Amino acid sequence: FWLKLARAGTLVEAPPAAEFAIPPAPLGTMANVPVADLSKEQQDELLCTYAALILHDDGADVTAQGMTNLIKAAGCTVEAYWPMLMTKMINNVGMDALIKMGGGGGGGGGG
């Protein structure tokens, strides 16, 4: 079906948003960057971020030990300071506030 949009007082037809969808990234990539191309520090940060989101989504306390346990259960390892650092940030800022901040995805086009 087509959506009708009002623009400058006239109606124009536009295809549904699904026709503008960005194709999904291949498996094993994050933000169209293969995980293998990330530095060890970036991989550690990503693992801790996912662990924190899983704990938060499950309603559990986001703790360094909980994050470490999840990361180990996934068969991964991170430098010991990462879970502690992430937990400190989460406790200072709040998980809900961090989620609302979102990532630093690309900038918009000028116009």
mmCIF file with all atom_site columns, C-alpha atoms in Angstrom:
data_model
loop_
_atom_site.group_PDB
_atom_site.id
_atom_site.type_symbol
_atom_site.label_atom_id
_atom_site.label_alt_id
_atom_site.label_comp_id
_atom_site.label_asym_id
_atom_site.label_entity_id
_atom_site.label_seq_id
_atom_site.pdbx_PDB_ins_code
_atom_site.Cartn_x
_atom_site.Cartn_y
_atom_site.Cartn_z
_atom_site.occupancy
_atom_site.B_iso_or_equiv
_atom_site.pdbx_formal_charge
_atom_site.auth_seq_id
_atom_site.auth_comp_id
_atom_site.auth_asym_id
_atom_site.auth_atom_id
_atom_site.pdbx_PDB_model_num
ATOM 1   C CA . PHE A 1 1   ? 0.000  0.000   0.000  1.00 0.00 ? 1   PHE A CA 1
ATOM 2   C CA . TRP A 1 2   ? 1.069  3.606   -0.419 1.00 0.00 ? 2   TRP A CA 1
ATOM 3   C CA . LEU A 1 3   ? 1.192  6.377   2.122  1.00 0.00 ? 3   LEU A CA 1
ATOM 4   C CA . LYS A 1 4   ? 0.008  9.789   1.170  1.00 0.00 ? 4   LYS A CA 1
ATOM 5   C CA . LEU A 1 5   ? 2.147  12.579  2.546  1.00 0.00 ? 5   LEU A CA 1
ATOM 6   C CA . ALA A 1 6   ? 1.303  16.253  2.623  1.00 0.00 ? 6   ALA A CA 1
ATOM 7   C CA . ARG A 1 7   ? 4.183  18.360  1.416  1.00 0.00 ? 7   ARG A CA 1
ATOM 8   C CA . ALA A 1 8   ? 3.901  22.071  0.786  1.00 0.00 ? 8   ALA A CA 1
ATOM 9   C CA . GLY A 1 9   ? 0.134  21.828  0.521  1.00 0.00 ? 9   GLY A CA 1
ATOM 10  C CA . THR A 1 10  ? 0.086  19.052  -2.095 1.00 0.00 ? 10  THR A CA 1
ATOM 11  C CA . LEU A 1 11  ? -0.272 15.351  -1.700 1.00 0.00 ? 11  LEU A CA 1
ATOM 12  C CA . VAL A 1 12  ? 2.512  13.119  -2.917 1.00 0.00 ? 12  VAL A CA 1
ATOM 13  C CA . GLU A 1 13  ? 2.653  9.356   -2.806 1.00 0.00 ? 13  GLU A CA 1
ATOM 14  C CA . ALA A 1 14  ? 5.554  7.543   -1.218 1.00 0.00 ? 14  ALA A CA 1
ATOM 15  C CA . PRO A 1 15  ? 6.265  3.832   -0.938 1.00 0.00 ? 15  PRO A CA 1
ATOM 16  C CA . PRO A 1 16  ? 5.884  2.269   2.500  1.00 0.00 ? 16  PRO A CA 1
ATOM 17  C CA . ALA A 1 17  ? 8.859  2.501   4.838  1.00 0.00 ? 17  ALA A CA 1
ATOM 18  C CA . ALA A 1 18  ? 9.657  -1.189  4.314  1.00 0.00 ? 18  ALA A CA 1
ATOM 19  C CA . GLU A 1 19  ? 10.799 -0.374  0.785  1.00 0.00 ? 19  GLU A CA 1
ATOM 20  C CA . PHE A 1 20  ? 13.434 1.966   2.250  1.00 0.00 ? 20  PHE A CA 1
ATOM 21  C CA . ALA A 1 21  ? 14.707 -0.537  4.805  1.00 0.00 ? 21  ALA A CA 1
ATOM 22  C CA . ILE A 1 22  ? 18.448 -0.962  5.109  1.00 0.00 ? 22  ILE A CA 1
ATOM 23  C CA . PRO A 1 23  ? 19.391 -4.581  4.476  1.00 0.00 ? 23  PRO A CA 1
ATOM 24  C CA . PRO A 1 24  ? 20.467 -6.434  7.604  1.00 0.00 ? 24  PRO A CA 1
ATOM 25  C CA . ALA A 1 25  ? 24.150 -6.726  8.347  1.00 0.00 ? 25  ALA A CA 1
ATOM 26  C CA . PRO A 1 26  ? 25.706 -10.128 7.718  1.00 0.00 ? 26  PRO A CA 1
ATOM 27  C CA . LEU A 1 27  ? 25.914 -12.459 10.701 1.00 0.00 ? 27  LEU A CA 1
ATOM 28  C CA . GLY A 1 28  ? 28.924 -11.849 12.907 1.00 0.00 ? 28  GLY A CA 1
ATOM 29  C CA . THR A 1 29  ? 28.980 -8.099  12.354 1.00 0.00 ? 29  THR A CA 1
ATOM 30  C CA . MET A 1 30  ? 28.109 -5.110  14.476 1.00 0.00 ? 30  MET A CA 1
ATOM 31  C CA . ALA A 1 31  ? 27.159 -1.859  12.809 1.00 0.00 ? 31  ALA A CA 1
ATOM 32  C CA . ASN A 1 32  ? 28.333 -3.342  9.501  1.00 0.00 ? 32  ASN A CA 1
ATOM 33  C CA . VAL A 1 33  ? 31.787 -3.937  10.965 1.00 0.00 ? 33  VAL A CA 1
ATOM 34  C CA . PRO A 1 34  ? 32.870 -7.558  11.372 1.00 0.00 ? 34  PRO A CA 1
ATOM 35  C CA . VAL A 1 35  ? 33.611 -8.389  14.998 1.00 0.00 ? 35  VAL A CA 1
ATOM 36  C CA . ALA A 1 36  ? 36.998 -9.709  13.891 1.00 0.00 ? 36  ALA A CA 1
ATOM 37  C CA . ASP A 1 37  ? 37.859 -6.185  12.699 1.00 0.00 ? 37  ASP A CA 1
ATOM 38  C CA . LEU A 1 38  ? 37.280 -4.701  16.168 1.00 0.00 ? 38  LEU A CA 1
ATOM 39  C CA . SER A 1 39  ? 40.208 -4.206  18.503 1.00 0.00 ? 39  SER A CA 1
ATOM 40  C CA . LYS A 1 40  ? 40.395 -6.386  21.624 1.00 0.00 ? 40  LYS A CA 1
ATOM 41  C CA . GLU A 1 41  ? 39.306 -3.376  23.702 1.00 0.00 ? 41  GLU A CA 1
ATOM 42  C CA . GLN A 1 42  ? 36.298 -2.780  21.448 1.00 0.00 ? 42  GLN A CA 1
ATOM 43  C CA . GLN A 1 43  ? 35.340 -6.452  21.648 1.00 0.00 ? 43  GLN A CA 1
ATOM 44  C CA . ASP A 1 44  ? 35.632 -6.373  25.455 1.00 0.00 ? 44  ASP A CA 1
ATOM 45  C CA . GLU A 1 45  ? 33.455 -3.272  25.639 1.00 0.00 ? 45  GLU A CA 1
ATOM 46  C CA . LEU A 1 46  ? 30.883 -4.855  23.328 1.00 0.00 ? 46  LEU A CA 1
ATOM 47  C CA . LEU A 1 47  ? 30.789 -8.058  25.397 1.00 0.00 ? 47  LEU A CA 1
ATOM 48  C CA . CYS A 1 48  ? 30.287 -6.066  28.598 1.00 0.00 ? 48  CYS A CA 1
ATOM 49  C CA . THR A 1 49  ? 27.577 -3.964  26.989 1.00 0.00 ? 49  THR A CA 1
ATOM 50  C CA . TYR A 1 50  ? 25.671 -7.052  25.887 1.00 0.00 ? 50  TYR A CA 1
ATOM 51  C CA . ALA A 1 51  ? 26.109 -8.681  29.305 1.00 0.00 ? 51  ALA A CA 1
ATOM 52  C CA . ALA A 1 52  ? 24.803 -5.543  31.045 1.00 0.00 ? 52  ALA A CA 1
ATOM 53  C CA . LEU A 1 53  ? 21.808 -5.346  28.703 1.00 0.00 ? 53  LEU A CA 1
ATOM 54  C CA . ILE A 1 54  ? 20.988 -9.021  29.291 1.00 0.00 ? 54  ILE A CA 1
ATOM 55  C CA . LEU A 1 55  ? 21.143 -8.605  33.079 1.00 0.00 ? 55  LEU A CA 1
ATOM 56  C CA . HIS A 1 56  ? 19.067 -5.432  32.942 1.00 0.00 ? 56  HIS A CA 1
ATOM 57  C CA . ASP A 1 57  ? 16.486 -6.984  30.627 1.00 0.00 ? 57  ASP A CA 1
ATOM 58  C CA . ASP A 1 58  ? 16.215 -9.975  32.962 1.00 0.00 ? 58  ASP A CA 1
ATOM 59  C CA . GLY A 1 59  ? 15.567 -7.668  35.920 1.00 0.00 ? 59  GLY A CA 1
ATOM 60  C CA . ALA A 1 60  ? 18.782 -8.730  37.649 1.00 0.00 ? 60  ALA A CA 1
ATOM 61  C CA . ASP A 1 61  ? 21.254 -6.368  39.291 1.00 0.00 ? 61  ASP A CA 1
ATOM 62  C CA . VAL A 1 62  ? 23.963 -5.335  36.861 1.00 0.00 ? 62  VAL A CA 1
ATOM 63  C CA . THR A 1 63  ? 27.114 -6.287  38.735 1.00 0.00 ? 63  THR A CA 1
ATOM 64  C CA . ALA A 1 64  ? 30.687 -6.911  37.654 1.00 0.00 ? 64  ALA A CA 1
ATOM 65  C CA . GLN A 1 65  ? 30.418 -10.518 38.821 1.00 0.00 ? 65  GLN A CA 1
ATOM 66  C CA . GLY A 1 66  ? 27.143 -11.052 36.942 1.00 0.00 ? 66  GLY A CA 1
ATOM 67  C CA . MET A 1 67  ? 28.652 -9.625  33.769 1.00 0.00 ? 67  MET A CA 1
ATOM 68  C CA . THR A 1 68  ? 31.770 -11.775 34.152 1.00 0.00 ? 68  THR A CA 1
ATOM 69  C CA . ASN A 1 69  ? 29.652 -14.894 34.682 1.00 0.00 ? 69  ASN A CA 1
ATOM 70  C CA . LEU A 1 70  ? 27.621 -14.219 31.524 1.00 0.00 ? 70  LEU A CA 1
ATOM 71  C CA . ILE A 1 71  ? 30.714 -13.498 29.462 1.00 0.00 ? 71  ILE A CA 1
ATOM 72  C CA . LYS A 1 72  ? 32.399 -16.710 30.666 1.00 0.00 ? 72  LYS A CA 1
ATOM 73  C CA . ALA A 1 73  ? 29.203 -18.701 29.997 1.00 0.00 ? 73  ALA A CA 1
ATOM 74  C CA . ALA A 1 74  ? 29.343 -17.414 26.415 1.00 0.00 ? 74  ALA A CA 1
ATOM 75  C CA . GLY A 1 75  ? 32.851 -18.823 26.101 1.00 0.00 ? 75  GLY A CA 1
ATOM 76  C CA . CYS A 1 76  ? 34.465 -15.391 25.995 1.00 0.00 ? 76  CYS A CA 1
ATOM 77  C CA . THR A 1 77  ? 36.888 -13.456 28.174 1.00 0.00 ? 77  THR A CA 1
ATOM 78  C CA . VAL A 1 78  ? 37.475 -9.776  28.834 1.00 0.00 ? 78  VAL A CA 1
ATOM 79  C CA . GLU A 1 79  ? 40.129 -7.865  30.734 1.00 0.00 ? 79  GLU A CA 1
ATOM 80  C CA . ALA A 1 80  ? 39.139 -7.899  34.421 1.00 0.00 ? 80  ALA A CA 1
ATOM 81  C CA . TYR A 1 81  ? 38.751 -4.121  34.625 1.00 0.00 ? 81  TYR A CA 1
ATOM 82  C CA . TRP A 1 82  ? 35.989 -3.916  31.974 1.00 0.00 ? 82  TRP A CA 1
ATOM 83  C CA . PRO A 1 83  ? 33.071 -5.315  34.022 1.00 0.00 ? 83  PRO A CA 1
ATOM 84  C CA . MET A 1 84  ? 34.084 -3.164  37.007 1.00 0.00 ? 84  MET A CA 1
ATOM 85  C CA . LEU A 1 85  ? 34.382 -0.056  34.836 1.00 0.00 ? 85  LEU A CA 1
ATOM 86  C CA . MET A 1 86  ? 31.031 -0.662  33.139 1.00 0.00 ? 86  MET A CA 1
ATOM 87  C CA . THR A 1 87  ? 29.311 -1.367  36.459 1.00 0.00 ? 87  THR A CA 1
ATOM 88  C CA . LYS A 1 88  ? 30.661 1.866   37.932 1.00 0.00 ? 88  LYS A CA 1
ATOM 89  C CA . MET A 1 89  ? 29.353 3.837   34.936 1.00 0.00 ? 89  MET A CA 1
ATOM 90  C CA . ILE A 1 90  ? 25.963 2.117   35.109 1.00 0.00 ? 90  ILE A CA 1
ATOM 91  C CA . ASN A 1 91  ? 25.678 2.857   38.838 1.00 0.00 ? 91  ASN A CA 1
ATOM 92  C CA . ASN A 1 92  ? 26.637 6.516   38.315 1.00 0.00 ? 92  ASN A CA 1
ATOM 93  C CA . VAL A 1 93  ? 24.494 7.248   35.257 1.00 0.00 ? 93  VAL A CA 1
ATOM 94  C CA . GLY A 1 94  ? 21.773 4.599   35.458 1.00 0.00 ? 94  GLY A CA 1
ATOM 95  C CA . MET A 1 95  ? 21.043 1.844   32.977 1.00 0.00 ? 95  MET A CA 1
ATOM 96  C CA . ASP A 1 96  ? 17.808 3.404   31.728 1.00 0.00 ? 96  ASP A CA 1
ATOM 97  C CA . ALA A 1 97  ? 19.568 6.714   31.063 1.00 0.00 ? 97  ALA A CA 1
ATOM 98  C CA . LEU A 1 98  ? 22.369 4.968   29.176 1.00 0.00 ? 98  LEU A CA 1
ATOM 99  C CA . ILE A 1 99  ? 19.884 3.085   27.027 1.00 0.00 ? 99  ILE A CA 1
ATOM 100 C CA . LYS A 1 100 ? 18.053 6.314   26.198 1.00 0.00 ? 100 LYS A CA 1
ATOM 101 C CA . MET A 1 101 ? 21.344 7.921   25.164 1.00 0.00 ? 101 MET A CA 1
ATOM 102 C CA . GLY A 1 102 ? 21.783 5.293   22.464 1.00 0.00 ? 102 GLY A CA 1
ATOM 103 C CA . GLY A 1 103 ? 24.924 4.766   20.514 1.00 0.00 ? 103 GLY A CA 1
ATOM 104 C CA . GLY A 1 104 ? 26.949 7.198   18.521 1.00 0.00 ? 104 GLY A CA 1
ATOM 105 C CA . GLY A 1 105 ? 25.522 6.095   15.174 1.00 0.00 ? 105 GLY A CA 1
ATOM 106 C CA . GLY A 1 106 ? 26.476 8.117   12.124 1.00 0.00 ? 106 GLY A CA 1
ATOM 107 C CA . GLY A 1 107 ? 25.551 11.730  11.628 1.00 0.00 ? 107 GLY A CA 1
ATOM 108 C CA . GLY A 1 108 ? 22.649 12.870  9.546  1.00 0.00 ? 108 GLY A CA 1
ATOM 109 C CA . GLY A 1 109 ? 22.944 14.440  6.150  1.00 0.00 ? 109 GLY A CA 1
ATOM 110 C CA . GLY A 1 110 ? 22.856 18.192  5.799  1.00 0.00 ? 110 GLY A CA 1
ATOM 111 C CA . GLY A 1 111 ? 19.915 19.805  4.301  1.00 0.00 ? 111 GLY A CA 1
#
